[in-house]
Short mmCIF file of C-alpha atoms in Angstrom, two decimals:
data_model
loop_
_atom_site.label_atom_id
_atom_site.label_comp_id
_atom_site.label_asym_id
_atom_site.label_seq_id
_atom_site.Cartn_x
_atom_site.Cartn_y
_atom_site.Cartn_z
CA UNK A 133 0.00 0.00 0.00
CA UNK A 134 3.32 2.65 0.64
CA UNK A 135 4.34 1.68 -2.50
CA UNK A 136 1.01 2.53 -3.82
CA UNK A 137 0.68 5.87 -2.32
CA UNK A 138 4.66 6.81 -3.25
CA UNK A 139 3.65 5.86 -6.94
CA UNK A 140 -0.03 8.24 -6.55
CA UNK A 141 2.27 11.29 -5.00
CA UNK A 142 5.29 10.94 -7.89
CA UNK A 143 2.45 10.53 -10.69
CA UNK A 144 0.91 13.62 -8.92
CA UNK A 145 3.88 15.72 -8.70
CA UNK A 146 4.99 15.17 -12.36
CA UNK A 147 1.51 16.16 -13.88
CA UNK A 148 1.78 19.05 -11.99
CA UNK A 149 5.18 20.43 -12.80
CA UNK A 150 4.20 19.42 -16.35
CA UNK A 151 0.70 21.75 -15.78
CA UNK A 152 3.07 24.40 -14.35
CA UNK A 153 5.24 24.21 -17.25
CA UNK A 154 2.50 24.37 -19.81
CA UNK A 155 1.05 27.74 -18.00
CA UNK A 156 4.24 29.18 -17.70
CA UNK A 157 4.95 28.84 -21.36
CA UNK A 158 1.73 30.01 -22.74
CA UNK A 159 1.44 33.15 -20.20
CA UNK A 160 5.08 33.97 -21.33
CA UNK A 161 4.80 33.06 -25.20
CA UNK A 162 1.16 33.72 -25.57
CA UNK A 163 -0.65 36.90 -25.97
CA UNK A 164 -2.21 38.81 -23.28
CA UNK A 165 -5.67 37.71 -22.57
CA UNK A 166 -7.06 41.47 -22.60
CA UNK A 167 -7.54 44.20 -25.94
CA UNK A 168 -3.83 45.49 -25.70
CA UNK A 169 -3.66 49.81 -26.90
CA UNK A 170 -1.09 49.95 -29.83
CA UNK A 171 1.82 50.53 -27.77
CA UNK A 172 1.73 47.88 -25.32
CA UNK A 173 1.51 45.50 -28.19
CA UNK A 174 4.91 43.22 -27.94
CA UNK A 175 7.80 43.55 -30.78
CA UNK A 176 7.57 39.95 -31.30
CA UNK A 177 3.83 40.11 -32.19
CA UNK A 178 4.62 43.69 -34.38
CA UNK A 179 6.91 41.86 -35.85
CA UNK A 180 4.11 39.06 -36.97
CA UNK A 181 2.12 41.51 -38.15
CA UNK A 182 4.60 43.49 -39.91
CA UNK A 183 5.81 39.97 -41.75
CA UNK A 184 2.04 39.07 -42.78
CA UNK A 185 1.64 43.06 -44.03
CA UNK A 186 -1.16 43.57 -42.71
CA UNK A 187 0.02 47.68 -41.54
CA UNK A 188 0.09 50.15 -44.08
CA UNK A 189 3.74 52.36 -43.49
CA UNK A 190 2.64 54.91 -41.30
CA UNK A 191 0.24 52.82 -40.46
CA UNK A 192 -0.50 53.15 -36.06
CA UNK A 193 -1.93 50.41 -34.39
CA UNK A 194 -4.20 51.43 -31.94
CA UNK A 195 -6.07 48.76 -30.23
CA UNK A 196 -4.93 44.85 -31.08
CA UNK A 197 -6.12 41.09 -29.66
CA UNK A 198 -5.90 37.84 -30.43
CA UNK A 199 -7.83 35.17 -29.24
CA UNK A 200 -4.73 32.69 -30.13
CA UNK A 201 -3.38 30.57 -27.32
CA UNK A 202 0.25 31.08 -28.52
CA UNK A 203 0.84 31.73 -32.19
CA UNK A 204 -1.22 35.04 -33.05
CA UNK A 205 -1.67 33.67 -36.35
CA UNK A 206 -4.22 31.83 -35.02
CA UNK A 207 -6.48 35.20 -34.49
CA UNK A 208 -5.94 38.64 -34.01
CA UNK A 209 -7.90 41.62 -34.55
CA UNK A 210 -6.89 44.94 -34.54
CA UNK A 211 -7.97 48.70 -35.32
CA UNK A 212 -5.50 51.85 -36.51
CA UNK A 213 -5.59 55.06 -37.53
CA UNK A 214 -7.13 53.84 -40.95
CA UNK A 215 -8.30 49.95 -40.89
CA UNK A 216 -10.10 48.01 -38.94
CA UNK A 217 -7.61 44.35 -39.59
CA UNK A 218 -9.24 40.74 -38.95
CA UNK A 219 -6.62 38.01 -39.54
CA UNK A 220 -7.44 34.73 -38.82
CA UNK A 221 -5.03 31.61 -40.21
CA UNK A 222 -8.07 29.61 -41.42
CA UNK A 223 -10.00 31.85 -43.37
CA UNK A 224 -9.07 32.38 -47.21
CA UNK A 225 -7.87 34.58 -47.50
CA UNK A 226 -6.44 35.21 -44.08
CA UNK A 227 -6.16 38.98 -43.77
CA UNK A 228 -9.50 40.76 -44.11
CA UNK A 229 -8.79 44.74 -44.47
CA UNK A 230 -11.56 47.11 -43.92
CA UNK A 231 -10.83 50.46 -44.36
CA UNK A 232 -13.66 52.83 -42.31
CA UNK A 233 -15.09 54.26 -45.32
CA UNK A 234 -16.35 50.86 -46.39
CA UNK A 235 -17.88 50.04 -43.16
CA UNK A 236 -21.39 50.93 -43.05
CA UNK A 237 -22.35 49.89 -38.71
CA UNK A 238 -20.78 48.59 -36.23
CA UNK A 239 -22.78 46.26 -33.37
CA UNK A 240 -21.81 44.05 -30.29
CA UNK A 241 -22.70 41.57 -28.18
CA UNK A 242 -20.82 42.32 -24.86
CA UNK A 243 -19.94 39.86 -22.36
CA UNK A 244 -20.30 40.68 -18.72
CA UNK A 245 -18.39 37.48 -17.83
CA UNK A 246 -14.31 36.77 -17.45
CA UNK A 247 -14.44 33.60 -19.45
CA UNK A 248 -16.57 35.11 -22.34
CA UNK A 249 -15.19 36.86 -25.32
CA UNK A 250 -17.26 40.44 -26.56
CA UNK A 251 -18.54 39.80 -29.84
CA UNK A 252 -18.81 43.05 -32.21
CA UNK A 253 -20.20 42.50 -35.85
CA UNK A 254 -19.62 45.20 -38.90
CA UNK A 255 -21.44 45.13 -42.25
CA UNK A 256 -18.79 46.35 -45.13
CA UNK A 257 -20.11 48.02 -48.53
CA UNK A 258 -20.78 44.85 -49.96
CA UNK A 259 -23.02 44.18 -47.11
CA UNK A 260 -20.93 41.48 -45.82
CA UNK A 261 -21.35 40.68 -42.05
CA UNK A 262 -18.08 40.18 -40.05
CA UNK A 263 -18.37 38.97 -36.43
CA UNK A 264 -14.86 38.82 -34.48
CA UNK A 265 -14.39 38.68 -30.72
CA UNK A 266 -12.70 40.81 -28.49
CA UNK A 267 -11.51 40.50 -24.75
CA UNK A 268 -14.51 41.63 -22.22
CA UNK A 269 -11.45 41.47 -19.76
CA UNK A 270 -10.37 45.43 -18.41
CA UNK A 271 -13.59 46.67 -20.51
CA UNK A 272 -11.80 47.69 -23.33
CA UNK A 273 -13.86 45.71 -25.49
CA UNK A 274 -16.31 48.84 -24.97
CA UNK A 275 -13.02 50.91 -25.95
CA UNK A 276 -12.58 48.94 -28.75
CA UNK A 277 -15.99 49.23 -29.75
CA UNK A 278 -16.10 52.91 -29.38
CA UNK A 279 -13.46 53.88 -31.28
CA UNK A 280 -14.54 51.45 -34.14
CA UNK A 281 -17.74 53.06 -33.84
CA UNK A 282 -16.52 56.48 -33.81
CA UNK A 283 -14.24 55.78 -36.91
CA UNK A 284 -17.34 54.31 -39.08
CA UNK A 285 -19.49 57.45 -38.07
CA UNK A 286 -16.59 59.85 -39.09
CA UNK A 287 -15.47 58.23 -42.10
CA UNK A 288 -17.87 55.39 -43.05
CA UNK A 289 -19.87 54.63 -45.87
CA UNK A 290 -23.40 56.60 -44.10
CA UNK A 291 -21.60 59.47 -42.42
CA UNK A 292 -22.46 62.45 -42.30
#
């Protein structure tokens, strides 16, 4: 029965340094789990971005998440001064660019909970629906939203 209990408590102890390990890796390699502002965005993730061309030069990111675990590839969605950028790996294309002015409305579906993304929807001028998700962490999903909104009443398709 010792040996029993020795074998339990190693098994134990091993899944957990390997659980320890895991989180440690992802909260160091991943992404941050909240809608990052332009310049707290990481070079190593600029530098993703910059690779996949998905800024214009001159371009300033203002707002930026990804819903990816580790590789941002896997998700990311981002407004700037011009675009609002939707890159997800298994779409095809990829890279969705939508400048402002061919954004017609903007609408959400905000979370109230932690564990639950913010979902905002825009209709371009093709009246095509696109429905990403954004942090509700920090409530800068209603940042995100705002400025988005802002942007498409400024320059979009019906402003004034």
């Amino acid at each position: 029965m010792k040996k029993v209990l020795i074998g339990l408590g190693i098994t134990v102890g091993i899944i957990g340094v390997i659980l320890v390990t895991v989180g440690m890796y992802v909260g160091t390699m991943g992404p941050e789990i909240h809608v990052q502002y332009g310049h707290e965005v990481k070079d190593r993730f600029l530098d993703t971005i910059r690779e996949l061309d998905l800024l214009e030069d001159g371009e300033e990111l203002k707002y930026f998440y990804s819903d990816a675990i580790v590789d941002i590839k896997g998700g990311m969605y981002m407004l700037t001064d011009r675009n609002l950028i939707l890159y997800v790996e298994d779409w095809n294309p990829p890279a969705v660019i939508l400048p402002y002015s061919q954004l017609q409305a903007v609408g959400a579906d905000f979370s109230e909970s932690f564990f639950r993304d913010t979902y905002l929807r825009v209709v371009d001028a093709e009246d095509t629906p696109w429905t990403f998700p954004v942090s509700s962490d920090m409530d800068r999903d209603h940042e995100f939203h705002d400025f988005l909104e802002e942007r498409i009443a400024e320059e979009g398709i019906y402003s004034e």
